[in-house]
Short mmCIF file of C-alpha atoms in Angstrom, two decimals:
data_model
loop_
_atom_site.label_atom_id
_atom_site.label_comp_id
_atom_site.label_asym_id
_atom_site.label_seq_id
_atom_site.Cartn_x
_atom_site.Cartn_y
_atom_site.Cartn_z
CA MET A 1 -4.33 22.81 12.61
CA VAL A 2 -5.58 22.25 16.18
CA SER A 3 -5.74 18.89 17.89
CA ARG A 4 -9.25 18.04 19.10
CA VAL A 5 -9.59 16.65 22.63
CA ILE A 6 -12.74 14.57 23.15
CA PRO A 7 -13.72 14.53 26.84
CA VAL A 8 -14.59 11.22 28.47
CA ASP A 9 -17.52 10.49 30.75
CA PRO A 10 -17.17 10.97 34.51
CA PHE A 11 -15.38 8.03 36.13
CA ASP A 12 -14.15 6.53 39.38
CA LEU A 13 -10.77 4.86 38.84
CA VAL A 14 -9.38 2.67 41.62
CA LEU A 15 -5.62 2.24 41.17
CA PHE A 16 -4.31 -0.82 43.03
CA GLY A 17 -0.57 -0.62 43.64
CA ALA A 18 -0.84 3.17 43.68
CA THR A 19 2.43 3.64 45.57
CA GLY A 20 4.39 1.32 43.26
CA ASP A 21 6.96 2.24 40.66
CA LEU A 22 4.72 1.85 37.59
CA ALA A 23 1.99 4.00 39.10
CA ARG A 24 4.44 6.75 40.01
CA ARG A 25 6.41 6.73 36.77
CA LYS A 26 3.67 6.14 34.23
CA ILE A 27 0.06 5.85 35.32
CA LEU A 28 -0.39 8.90 37.56
CA PRO A 29 1.62 11.26 35.31
CA ALA A 30 -0.39 9.99 32.32
CA LEU A 31 -3.65 10.74 34.10
CA PHE A 32 -2.40 14.19 35.05
CA HIS A 33 -1.51 15.01 31.46
CA ARG A 34 -4.98 14.00 30.24
CA PHE A 35 -6.49 16.19 32.98
CA GLN A 36 -4.16 19.04 32.08
CA ILE A 37 -5.39 19.17 28.47
CA GLY A 38 -9.03 18.89 29.48
CA GLN A 39 -9.91 15.29 28.61
CA PHE A 40 -11.53 14.83 31.99
CA SER A 41 -12.50 17.31 34.65
CA SER A 42 -12.99 17.68 38.38
CA ASN A 43 -16.08 15.45 38.37
CA CYS A 44 -13.78 12.41 38.10
CA ARG A 45 -12.11 10.59 40.97
CA ILE A 46 -8.91 8.57 41.26
CA ILE A 47 -8.66 6.39 44.36
CA GLY A 48 -5.25 5.01 45.21
CA ALA A 49 -5.25 1.60 46.88
CA SER A 50 -2.22 -0.06 48.40
CA ARG A 51 -1.12 -1.84 51.55
CA SER A 52 0.90 1.24 52.60
CA ASP A 53 -0.59 3.05 55.59
CA LEU A 54 -0.94 6.53 54.10
CA THR A 55 -3.32 9.41 54.51
CA ALA A 56 -5.04 10.83 51.44
CA GLU A 57 -2.98 14.00 51.87
CA ALA A 58 0.29 12.04 51.90
CA PHE A 59 -0.77 10.22 48.72
CA ARG A 60 -1.54 13.54 47.05
CA ALA A 61 1.91 14.82 48.00
CA GLN A 62 3.57 11.67 46.60
CA THR A 63 1.61 12.05 43.37
CA ALA A 64 2.58 15.71 43.00
CA ASP A 65 6.22 14.72 43.38
CA ALA A 66 5.81 11.93 40.79
CA ILE A 67 4.30 14.37 38.28
CA ARG A 68 7.17 16.79 38.71
CA ARG A 69 9.78 14.02 38.37
CA PHE A 70 8.27 11.75 35.71
CA GLY A 71 5.64 13.81 33.89
CA GLN A 72 5.74 14.93 30.27
CA ASP A 73 8.24 17.63 29.38
CA VAL A 74 5.58 20.29 28.93
CA GLU A 75 4.76 23.44 30.82
CA THR A 76 3.11 22.60 34.13
CA THR A 77 1.93 25.02 36.77
CA PRO A 78 1.57 24.41 40.51
CA GLU A 79 -2.11 25.30 40.18
CA GLU A 80 -2.65 22.47 37.64
CA ILE A 81 -0.98 19.94 39.93
CA THR A 82 -3.05 21.12 42.88
CA ALA A 83 -6.26 20.88 40.85
CA PHE A 84 -5.39 17.33 39.76
CA THR A 85 -4.38 16.06 43.21
CA ALA A 86 -7.69 17.38 44.54
CA LEU A 87 -9.31 14.53 42.59
CA LEU A 88 -7.27 11.94 44.50
CA ASP A 89 -8.22 9.85 47.48
CA TYR A 90 -6.51 6.92 49.14
CA VAL A 91 -7.46 3.67 50.88
CA ALA A 92 -5.11 1.27 52.64
CA VAL A 93 -6.25 -2.16 51.48
CA ASP A 94 -5.11 -5.73 52.03
CA ALA A 95 -5.17 -7.41 48.60
CA ARG A 96 -5.01 -10.86 50.26
CA GLY A 97 -7.34 -10.10 53.17
CA GLU A 98 -10.51 -8.26 54.07
CA ALA A 99 -9.24 -4.88 55.28
CA GLY A 100 -10.14 -1.79 53.28
CA TRP A 101 -12.63 -3.22 50.80
CA ASP A 102 -15.70 -1.79 52.51
CA VAL A 103 -13.99 1.62 52.54
CA ILE A 104 -13.40 1.45 48.78
CA HIS A 105 -17.03 0.42 48.26
CA GLY A 106 -18.24 3.42 50.23
CA LYS A 107 -16.23 5.88 48.14
CA LEU A 108 -17.58 4.79 44.73
CA ARG A 109 -20.49 6.52 43.01
CA GLU A 110 -23.36 4.79 41.24
CA ASP A 111 -23.75 7.14 38.28
CA CYS A 112 -20.35 6.97 36.55
CA VAL A 113 -17.88 4.60 34.92
CA ARG A 114 -16.01 2.32 37.34
CA ALA A 115 -12.56 1.10 36.40
CA PHE A 116 -10.07 -0.92 38.43
CA TYR A 117 -6.41 -0.73 37.40
CA LEU A 118 -4.33 -3.60 38.83
CA SER A 119 -0.79 -2.20 38.85
CA VAL A 120 0.31 -5.15 41.00
CA GLY A 121 2.03 -8.49 40.54
CA PRO A 122 0.09 -11.13 38.55
CA PRO A 123 -0.25 -13.45 41.57
CA LEU A 124 -2.61 -10.85 43.08
CA PHE A 125 -4.90 -10.64 40.01
CA PRO A 126 -7.30 -13.51 40.86
CA GLY A 127 -7.72 -12.51 44.51
CA ILE A 128 -8.43 -8.85 43.74
CA ALA A 129 -10.87 -9.81 40.97
CA ARG A 130 -12.71 -12.14 43.38
CA ARG A 131 -12.99 -9.53 46.12
CA LEU A 132 -14.16 -6.82 43.70
CA SER A 133 -16.93 -9.17 42.62
CA GLU A 134 -17.92 -10.65 45.96
CA THR A 135 -18.05 -7.29 47.77
CA GLY A 136 -20.26 -5.77 45.08
CA ILE A 137 -17.65 -3.14 44.23
CA ALA A 138 -17.57 -4.31 40.61
CA THR A 139 -20.78 -3.77 38.67
CA PRO A 140 -21.71 -5.43 35.33
CA ASP A 141 -20.42 -2.31 33.54
CA SER A 142 -17.12 -2.04 35.43
CA ARG A 143 -13.76 -2.47 33.72
CA ILE A 144 -10.69 -4.23 35.10
CA VAL A 145 -7.21 -3.44 33.73
CA LEU A 146 -4.30 -5.88 33.99
CA GLU A 147 -0.60 -5.35 33.39
CA LYS A 148 1.57 -8.03 31.82
CA PRO A 149 2.84 -10.69 32.24
CA PHE A 150 -0.35 -12.60 31.47
CA GLY A 151 0.96 -15.91 32.67
CA HIS A 152 4.34 -17.59 32.43
CA ASP A 153 3.28 -20.19 29.88
CA LEU A 154 0.10 -21.49 28.24
CA ALA A 155 -1.11 -23.39 31.30
CA SER A 156 -0.72 -20.41 33.65
CA ALA A 157 -2.34 -18.06 31.11
CA GLN A 158 -5.33 -20.39 30.84
CA GLU A 159 -5.55 -20.60 34.62
CA LEU A 160 -5.41 -16.80 34.96
CA ASN A 161 -8.04 -16.26 32.26
CA ALA A 162 -10.33 -18.82 33.90
CA ALA A 163 -9.94 -17.12 37.30
CA LEU A 164 -10.77 -13.69 35.81
CA ARG A 165 -13.79 -14.98 33.91
CA GLU A 166 -15.31 -16.33 37.09
CA HIS A 167 -15.98 -12.72 38.10
CA PHE A 168 -15.78 -10.58 34.93
CA GLU A 169 -17.01 -10.96 31.37
CA GLU A 170 -14.41 -10.82 28.60
CA GLN A 171 -15.73 -7.43 27.48
CA GLN A 172 -14.87 -6.06 30.94
CA ILE A 173 -11.24 -7.28 30.92
CA TYR A 174 -8.52 -4.97 29.55
CA ARG A 175 -5.11 -6.65 29.20
CA ILE A 176 -2.80 -3.74 28.63
CA ASP A 177 0.26 -3.80 26.35
CA HIS A 178 1.69 -0.29 26.25
CA TYR A 179 3.23 -0.89 22.81
CA LEU A 180 -0.26 -0.87 21.32
CA GLY A 181 -0.81 2.64 22.65
CA LYS A 182 2.06 4.11 20.67
CA GLU A 183 1.04 6.57 17.97
CA THR A 184 3.05 4.79 15.29
CA VAL A 185 1.52 1.38 16.00
CA GLN A 186 -1.93 2.77 15.39
CA ASN A 187 -0.68 4.63 12.35
CA LEU A 188 0.42 1.31 10.92
CA MET A 189 -3.25 0.33 10.72
CA ALA A 190 -4.16 3.70 9.21
CA LEU A 191 -1.30 3.43 6.71
CA ARG A 192 -2.43 0.00 5.56
CA PHE A 193 -6.19 0.26 5.62
CA ALA A 194 -6.87 3.96 4.89
CA ASN A 195 -4.55 4.26 1.87
CA SER A 196 -5.04 2.46 -1.42
CA LEU A 197 -1.34 2.87 -2.18
CA PHE A 198 -0.02 0.13 0.13
CA GLU A 199 -2.68 -2.54 0.58
CA PRO A 200 -2.46 -3.97 -3.00
CA LEU A 201 1.30 -4.42 -2.45
CA TRP A 202 1.05 -5.80 1.10
CA ASN A 203 1.71 -9.47 0.31
CA SER A 204 4.44 -11.97 -0.56
CA SER A 205 4.31 -11.07 -4.27
CA HIS A 206 5.72 -7.62 -3.51
CA ILE A 207 7.31 -7.85 -0.04
CA ASP A 208 10.57 -9.75 0.27
CA HIS A 209 10.74 -9.83 4.09
CA VAL A 210 9.91 -7.90 7.24
CA GLN A 211 12.22 -7.01 10.14
CA ILE A 212 10.81 -6.15 13.57
CA THR A 213 13.38 -4.79 16.01
CA VAL A 214 13.05 -3.73 19.65
CA ALA A 215 16.54 -2.85 20.86
CA GLU A 216 17.24 -1.49 24.33
CA SER A 217 20.44 0.16 25.50
CA ILE A 218 19.77 -0.53 29.17
CA GLY A 219 20.40 -3.78 31.00
CA ILE A 220 18.20 -5.67 33.46
CA GLU A 221 19.15 -3.55 36.49
CA GLY A 222 16.11 -3.05 38.70
CA ARG A 223 14.23 -5.97 37.11
CA GLU A 224 16.78 -8.71 37.67
CA GLU A 225 14.64 -10.96 39.87
CA TYR A 226 11.75 -11.02 37.39
CA TYR A 227 13.86 -10.98 34.23
CA ASP A 228 16.16 -13.87 35.09
CA LYS A 229 13.07 -16.09 35.45
CA SER A 230 11.56 -14.88 32.19
CA GLY A 231 14.13 -13.81 29.60
CA ALA A 232 13.66 -11.96 26.34
CA MET A 233 11.31 -14.54 24.86
CA ARG A 234 8.72 -14.27 27.62
CA ASP A 235 9.33 -10.61 28.41
CA MET A 236 9.25 -9.21 24.86
CA VAL A 237 8.65 -11.63 22.00
CA GLN A 238 5.53 -13.39 23.25
CA ASN A 239 3.74 -10.09 23.77
CA HIS A 240 5.26 -6.85 22.39
CA LEU A 241 6.86 -8.22 19.22
CA MET A 242 3.95 -10.58 18.67
CA GLN A 243 1.57 -7.62 18.67
CA LEU A 244 3.70 -5.76 16.11
CA LEU A 245 3.83 -8.88 13.94
CA CYS A 246 0.05 -9.27 14.12
CA LEU A 247 -0.66 -5.69 13.11
CA THR A 248 1.79 -5.94 10.23
CA ALA A 249 0.50 -9.27 8.91
CA MET A 250 -3.23 -9.21 9.72
CA GLU A 251 -5.94 -9.18 7.08
CA PRO A 252 -8.14 -6.08 6.80
CA PRO A 253 -10.95 -6.43 9.35
CA ALA A 254 -14.50 -6.08 8.06
CA GLN A 255 -14.89 -3.02 10.26
CA PHE A 256 -12.80 -1.13 12.80
CA THR A 257 -14.32 -2.61 15.94
CA PRO A 258 -12.51 -4.25 18.86
CA ASN A 259 -13.49 -7.84 18.16
CA ALA A 260 -13.13 -7.54 14.38
CA VAL A 261 -9.54 -6.30 14.78
CA ARG A 262 -8.68 -8.88 17.42
CA ASP A 263 -10.20 -11.70 15.38
CA GLU A 264 -7.72 -10.97 12.60
CA LYS A 265 -4.80 -10.80 15.02
CA VAL A 266 -5.64 -14.23 16.43
CA LYS A 267 -5.71 -15.64 12.89
CA VAL A 268 -2.12 -14.45 12.34
CA ILE A 269 -0.89 -16.14 15.52
CA GLU A 270 -2.66 -19.36 14.65
CA ALA A 271 -1.06 -19.28 11.18
CA LEU A 272 2.49 -19.05 12.55
CA ARG A 273 4.61 -22.10 11.79
CA PRO A 274 6.55 -23.77 14.61
CA VAL A 275 10.05 -22.28 14.76
CA PRO A 276 12.91 -24.80 14.54
CA GLN A 277 15.94 -24.18 16.74
CA GLU A 278 18.16 -23.47 13.72
CA ASN A 279 16.00 -20.40 13.09
CA ILE A 280 16.66 -18.96 16.55
CA ALA A 281 19.65 -17.08 17.97
CA ARG A 282 19.93 -16.45 21.72
CA GLY A 283 22.40 -14.19 23.48
CA GLN A 284 23.38 -12.84 26.87
CA TYR A 285 25.26 -9.55 27.27
CA ARG A 286 28.63 -9.48 28.92
CA GLY A 287 30.52 -6.55 30.38
CA LYS A 288 33.63 -5.63 32.26
CA ASN A 289 34.21 -5.15 35.96
CA GLY A 290 31.01 -6.77 37.15
CA ASP A 291 28.79 -5.13 34.54
CA GLY A 292 27.54 -8.18 32.64
CA TYR A 293 24.16 -9.89 32.67
CA ARG A 294 25.15 -12.55 35.19
CA ASP A 295 26.51 -9.87 37.52
CA HIS A 296 23.27 -7.93 37.33
CA ALA A 297 21.17 -11.08 37.75
CA GLY A 298 23.24 -12.24 40.71
CA ASN A 299 23.40 -15.66 39.08
CA ALA A 300 26.81 -16.77 37.82
CA ALA A 301 25.30 -19.82 36.09
CA SER A 302 22.34 -18.07 34.46
CA ARG A 303 21.22 -19.46 31.08
CA THR A 304 18.54 -16.80 30.59
CA GLU A 305 18.68 -14.93 27.30
CA SER A 306 18.85 -11.14 27.21
CA TYR A 307 18.73 -11.25 23.39
CA ILE A 308 16.75 -13.31 20.94
CA ALA A 309 16.39 -13.26 17.17
CA LEU A 310 14.21 -15.61 15.19
CA LYS A 311 12.75 -16.21 11.77
CA ALA A 312 8.97 -16.54 11.82
CA GLU A 313 6.77 -17.65 8.94
CA VAL A 314 3.06 -16.95 8.53
CA ALA A 315 1.54 -19.90 6.68
CA ASN A 316 -1.29 -18.30 4.75
CA TRP A 317 -1.97 -17.11 1.20
CA ARG A 318 -0.90 -13.53 1.81
CA TRP A 319 2.49 -14.26 3.40
CA ALA A 320 3.68 -17.65 2.10
CA GLY A 321 7.38 -17.26 1.26
CA THR A 322 7.87 -13.94 3.09
CA PRO A 323 9.80 -14.38 6.37
CA PHE A 324 9.39 -12.15 9.41
CA TYR A 325 12.66 -11.63 11.28
CA LEU A 326 12.17 -10.64 14.92
CA ARG A 327 14.91 -9.48 17.30
CA THR A 328 15.06 -7.86 20.69
CA GLY A 329 17.76 -7.47 23.31
CA LYS A 330 19.20 -5.61 26.26
CA ARG A 331 22.42 -3.58 26.31
CA LEU A 332 22.47 -3.08 22.55
CA ARG A 333 24.01 -0.20 20.65
CA GLU A 334 21.01 2.10 20.79
CA ARG A 335 17.40 2.24 21.91
CA VAL A 336 15.38 1.57 18.78
CA SER A 337 11.97 0.06 18.02
CA GLU A 338 10.89 -0.25 14.42
CA ILE A 339 9.17 -2.32 11.76
CA ALA A 340 11.01 -2.42 8.42
CA VAL A 341 9.09 -3.73 5.41
CA TYR A 342 11.45 -4.67 2.55
CA PHE A 343 9.78 -4.64 -0.85
CA ARG A 344 11.16 -6.81 -3.63
CA ASP A 345 13.63 -5.40 -6.16
CA PRO A 346 12.19 -4.18 -9.47
CA PRO A 347 11.76 -7.15 -11.85
CA HIS A 348 13.91 -5.47 -14.50
CA ASN A 349 16.57 -2.78 -14.16
CA ILE A 350 16.74 -0.43 -17.14
CA PHE A 351 19.44 1.63 -15.43
CA GLU A 352 22.38 -0.78 -15.73
CA GLY A 353 25.60 1.07 -15.07
CA PHE A 354 23.94 4.12 -13.52
CA GLY A 355 23.87 2.92 -9.96
CA PRO A 356 22.12 0.32 -7.82
CA VAL A 357 18.35 -0.14 -7.95
CA HIS A 358 16.94 -1.82 -4.86
CA GLY A 359 13.47 -2.45 -3.58
CA ASN A 360 11.83 0.20 -1.42
CA VAL A 361 11.97 -0.06 2.37
CA LEU A 362 9.11 1.23 4.50
CA VAL A 363 10.24 1.86 8.09
CA ILE A 364 7.70 2.45 10.85
CA ARG A 365 9.59 3.90 13.82
CA LEU A 366 8.13 3.44 17.30
CA GLN A 367 11.00 4.94 19.31
CA PRO A 368 12.88 7.06 19.97
CA ASP A 369 11.50 9.36 17.22
CA GLU A 370 8.09 8.15 16.13
CA GLY A 371 7.54 8.41 12.41
CA ILE A 372 7.45 6.71 9.02
CA THR A 373 10.20 6.64 6.39
CA LEU A 374 10.02 5.31 2.84
CA LYS A 375 13.38 4.61 1.23
CA THR A 376 13.27 5.29 -2.51
CA THR A 377 15.67 5.35 -5.47
CA ILE A 378 15.95 8.69 -7.28
CA LYS A 379 18.24 10.46 -9.72
CA ASP A 380 21.20 12.10 -8.04
CA PRO A 381 20.60 15.85 -8.54
CA GLY A 382 22.87 17.75 -10.90
CA PRO A 383 24.10 17.63 -14.51
CA GLY A 384 26.25 14.95 -16.01
CA GLY A 385 23.85 12.19 -16.97
CA MET A 386 21.77 9.68 -15.06
CA ARG A 387 23.15 8.74 -11.66
CA LEU A 388 20.98 6.92 -9.15
CA THR A 389 21.02 7.30 -5.40
CA GLY A 390 18.83 6.52 -2.42
CA ALA A 391 16.65 9.07 -0.67
CA ASN A 392 14.15 8.92 2.19
CA LEU A 393 10.65 10.28 2.25
CA ASP A 394 10.46 11.04 5.95
CA MET A 395 7.55 11.94 8.20
CA THR A 396 8.55 12.47 11.80
CA PHE A 397 5.42 12.85 13.90
CA ALA A 398 6.96 15.44 16.20
CA ASP A 399 7.43 17.73 13.16
CA GLU A 400 4.25 16.98 11.23
CA LEU A 401 1.37 16.29 13.60
CA PRO A 402 -0.54 18.70 15.83
CA GLU A 403 0.09 16.74 19.02
CA SER A 404 3.83 17.36 18.58
CA GLY A 405 3.75 20.20 21.09
CA ARG A 406 2.16 17.90 23.63
CA PRO A 407 3.54 14.37 23.28
CA GLN A 408 1.15 11.66 24.38
CA ASP A 409 2.44 8.70 26.34
CA ALA A 410 0.98 5.32 25.40
CA TYR A 411 -0.57 4.95 28.85
CA GLU A 412 -2.56 8.14 28.36
CA ARG A 413 -4.32 6.80 25.28
CA LEU A 414 -4.89 3.34 26.72
CA ILE A 415 -6.33 4.52 30.04
CA MET A 416 -8.73 6.84 28.24
CA ASP A 417 -9.76 3.91 26.01
CA VAL A 418 -10.59 1.95 29.15
CA ILE A 419 -12.88 4.75 30.31
CA ARG A 420 -14.49 4.87 26.86
CA GLY A 421 -14.98 1.10 26.86
CA ASN A 422 -12.92 0.63 23.68
CA GLN A 423 -10.98 -2.68 23.71
CA THR A 424 -9.41 -2.38 20.24
CA LEU A 425 -5.88 -1.86 21.59
CA PHE A 426 -6.13 -4.50 24.32
CA MET A 427 -5.43 -8.22 24.07
CA ARG A 428 -8.26 -10.70 24.26
CA GLY A 429 -7.94 -13.88 26.29
CA ASP A 430 -7.77 -16.24 23.33
CA GLU A 431 -5.11 -14.02 21.75
CA VAL A 432 -2.91 -14.32 24.84
CA GLU A 433 -3.34 -18.09 24.92
CA ALA A 434 -2.60 -18.46 21.18
CA ALA A 435 0.64 -16.50 21.63
CA TRP A 436 1.72 -18.75 24.49
CA ALA A 437 0.81 -21.87 22.49
CA TRP A 438 3.28 -20.70 19.82
CA ALA A 439 6.01 -19.61 22.26
CA ASP A 440 5.96 -22.56 24.66
CA PRO A 441 7.54 -25.14 22.29
CA ILE A 442 10.35 -22.70 21.46
CA ILE A 443 11.18 -22.22 25.14
CA ALA A 444 10.81 -25.93 25.92
CA ALA A 445 13.19 -26.91 23.10
CA TRP A 446 16.17 -24.96 24.41
CA GLN A 447 15.39 -25.89 28.00
CA ASP A 448 15.58 -29.55 26.94
CA THR A 449 18.97 -29.07 25.28
CA GLY A 450 20.36 -26.96 28.11
CA ASP A 451 22.29 -24.79 25.63
CA ALA A 452 23.59 -21.53 27.06
CA PRO A 453 22.96 -18.26 25.20
CA GLN A 454 25.88 -16.91 23.17
CA PRO A 455 27.72 -14.03 24.90
CA TYR A 456 27.74 -10.65 23.20
CA ASP A 457 29.41 -7.38 24.14
CA SER A 458 27.40 -4.62 25.76
CA GLY A 459 26.91 -1.82 23.24
CA SER A 460 27.03 -4.17 20.24
CA ALA A 461 24.31 -5.29 17.82
CA GLY A 462 23.94 -8.70 19.47
CA PRO A 463 25.54 -12.15 19.13
CA ASP A 464 27.17 -13.42 15.93
CA ASP A 465 24.58 -16.17 15.58
CA SER A 466 21.91 -13.55 14.87
CA LEU A 467 23.92 -12.37 11.85
CA LEU A 468 24.18 -15.90 10.51
CA LEU A 469 20.43 -16.36 10.97
CA ILE A 470 19.65 -13.75 8.34
CA HIS A 471 22.85 -13.83 6.25
CA ARG A 472 22.28 -17.42 5.20
CA ASP A 473 19.06 -16.24 3.53
CA GLY A 474 21.03 -13.65 1.54
CA ARG A 475 19.73 -10.77 3.64
CA ARG A 476 21.14 -8.49 6.34
CA TRP A 477 19.80 -6.81 9.44
CA ARG A 478 19.23 -3.10 9.39
CA SER A 479 21.90 -1.42 11.48
CA ILE A 480 20.52 -0.54 14.88
CA GLY A 481 20.03 3.20 14.75
CA GLU A 482 20.24 3.28 10.92
#
């Protein structure tokens, strides 16, 4: 079985913030990998734009070094890197001033896709969008790509969206969330909507609850200035976990088109009940010898959470009575991202005395090993009567799928979708605002009380309050790394 690579049309991609950390670690290596496998060819151009005073040759050398350091762990030849860097150019530009914009304009072609990737801080988004429009660099068919965060709250998200829409139509705006580019996230939609096995059972009559976990083993080192002003709720729940919740809970769209999919996601967010404080657990990791959150943040009085768990409820016909438990945190036991769907126990157990019979658990793993596992109950092999045990039906993508020899980073897929003009995996403006409208009251409530997050040990599963959150409902969290 051979994976089929579908080439994209010729493009000019202007990468703002081209010398920054995200560009070096993710964006440029992702573009190289797509070039390496033949998804685009030498008739495409990538123009780096930054305030750094570099020559094009120096930018090419920096990019070659980034590919060698941060690229995919696949065979790469010097000739491939040289061929890719030959596509690169560079312009020193002042994002807040006038310098460099005419140079960018002069380098762009009229007969190909134009895309502008803003790998810069959100405060620069409106100014760059305005200059792209006013200088004529952006055409009616151009695409603009934005990295999160999309605002700090509802008011700032609305202000940002309004500023962008002064110069670009919604169909030109690509708000990127790299979680949506993961193979398993997209397979969740295929699993639900391309298989008759699951969809009839995908409701509160058959599903007891859902757990969505994004656990990280690292701390906030390197992001401390941003993170201490944001916390886990703004950094992870309002966007990444919200997207996973939407894809799990959404109704089948009428067709697989960008707006049809995003319409259903917005409906999920709008159906979320307000979350009372008793259904929330907040934590902050502690460590020894200056290795705790407050040490890393440089703020001995910080009340910012590095962990949050909450119980969300979707108030519609499909999900009434089925809770969604969300949790995410820094410095936890392992790095794990997964969606676990717990089906209800069988209504009657005919195997009394032969072993436990529990409901099935469908686990969609996003990282570190992407795949899908279905926990089942079977007969324990061997003679001696009926004995029941649990067994997993496991599909690990690296073992089963043709792309396993060439892993695809989420940024690769998403950037190619930008070139194709496919917005399915990107957030729409009203979706971002609906998520903030749900998150803002949660954040405001604990800011009003002034309660500090509960300390938890680095390398643990989180604070004790998160256990109580789910235990009082007669359920338990999956062990991180289970």
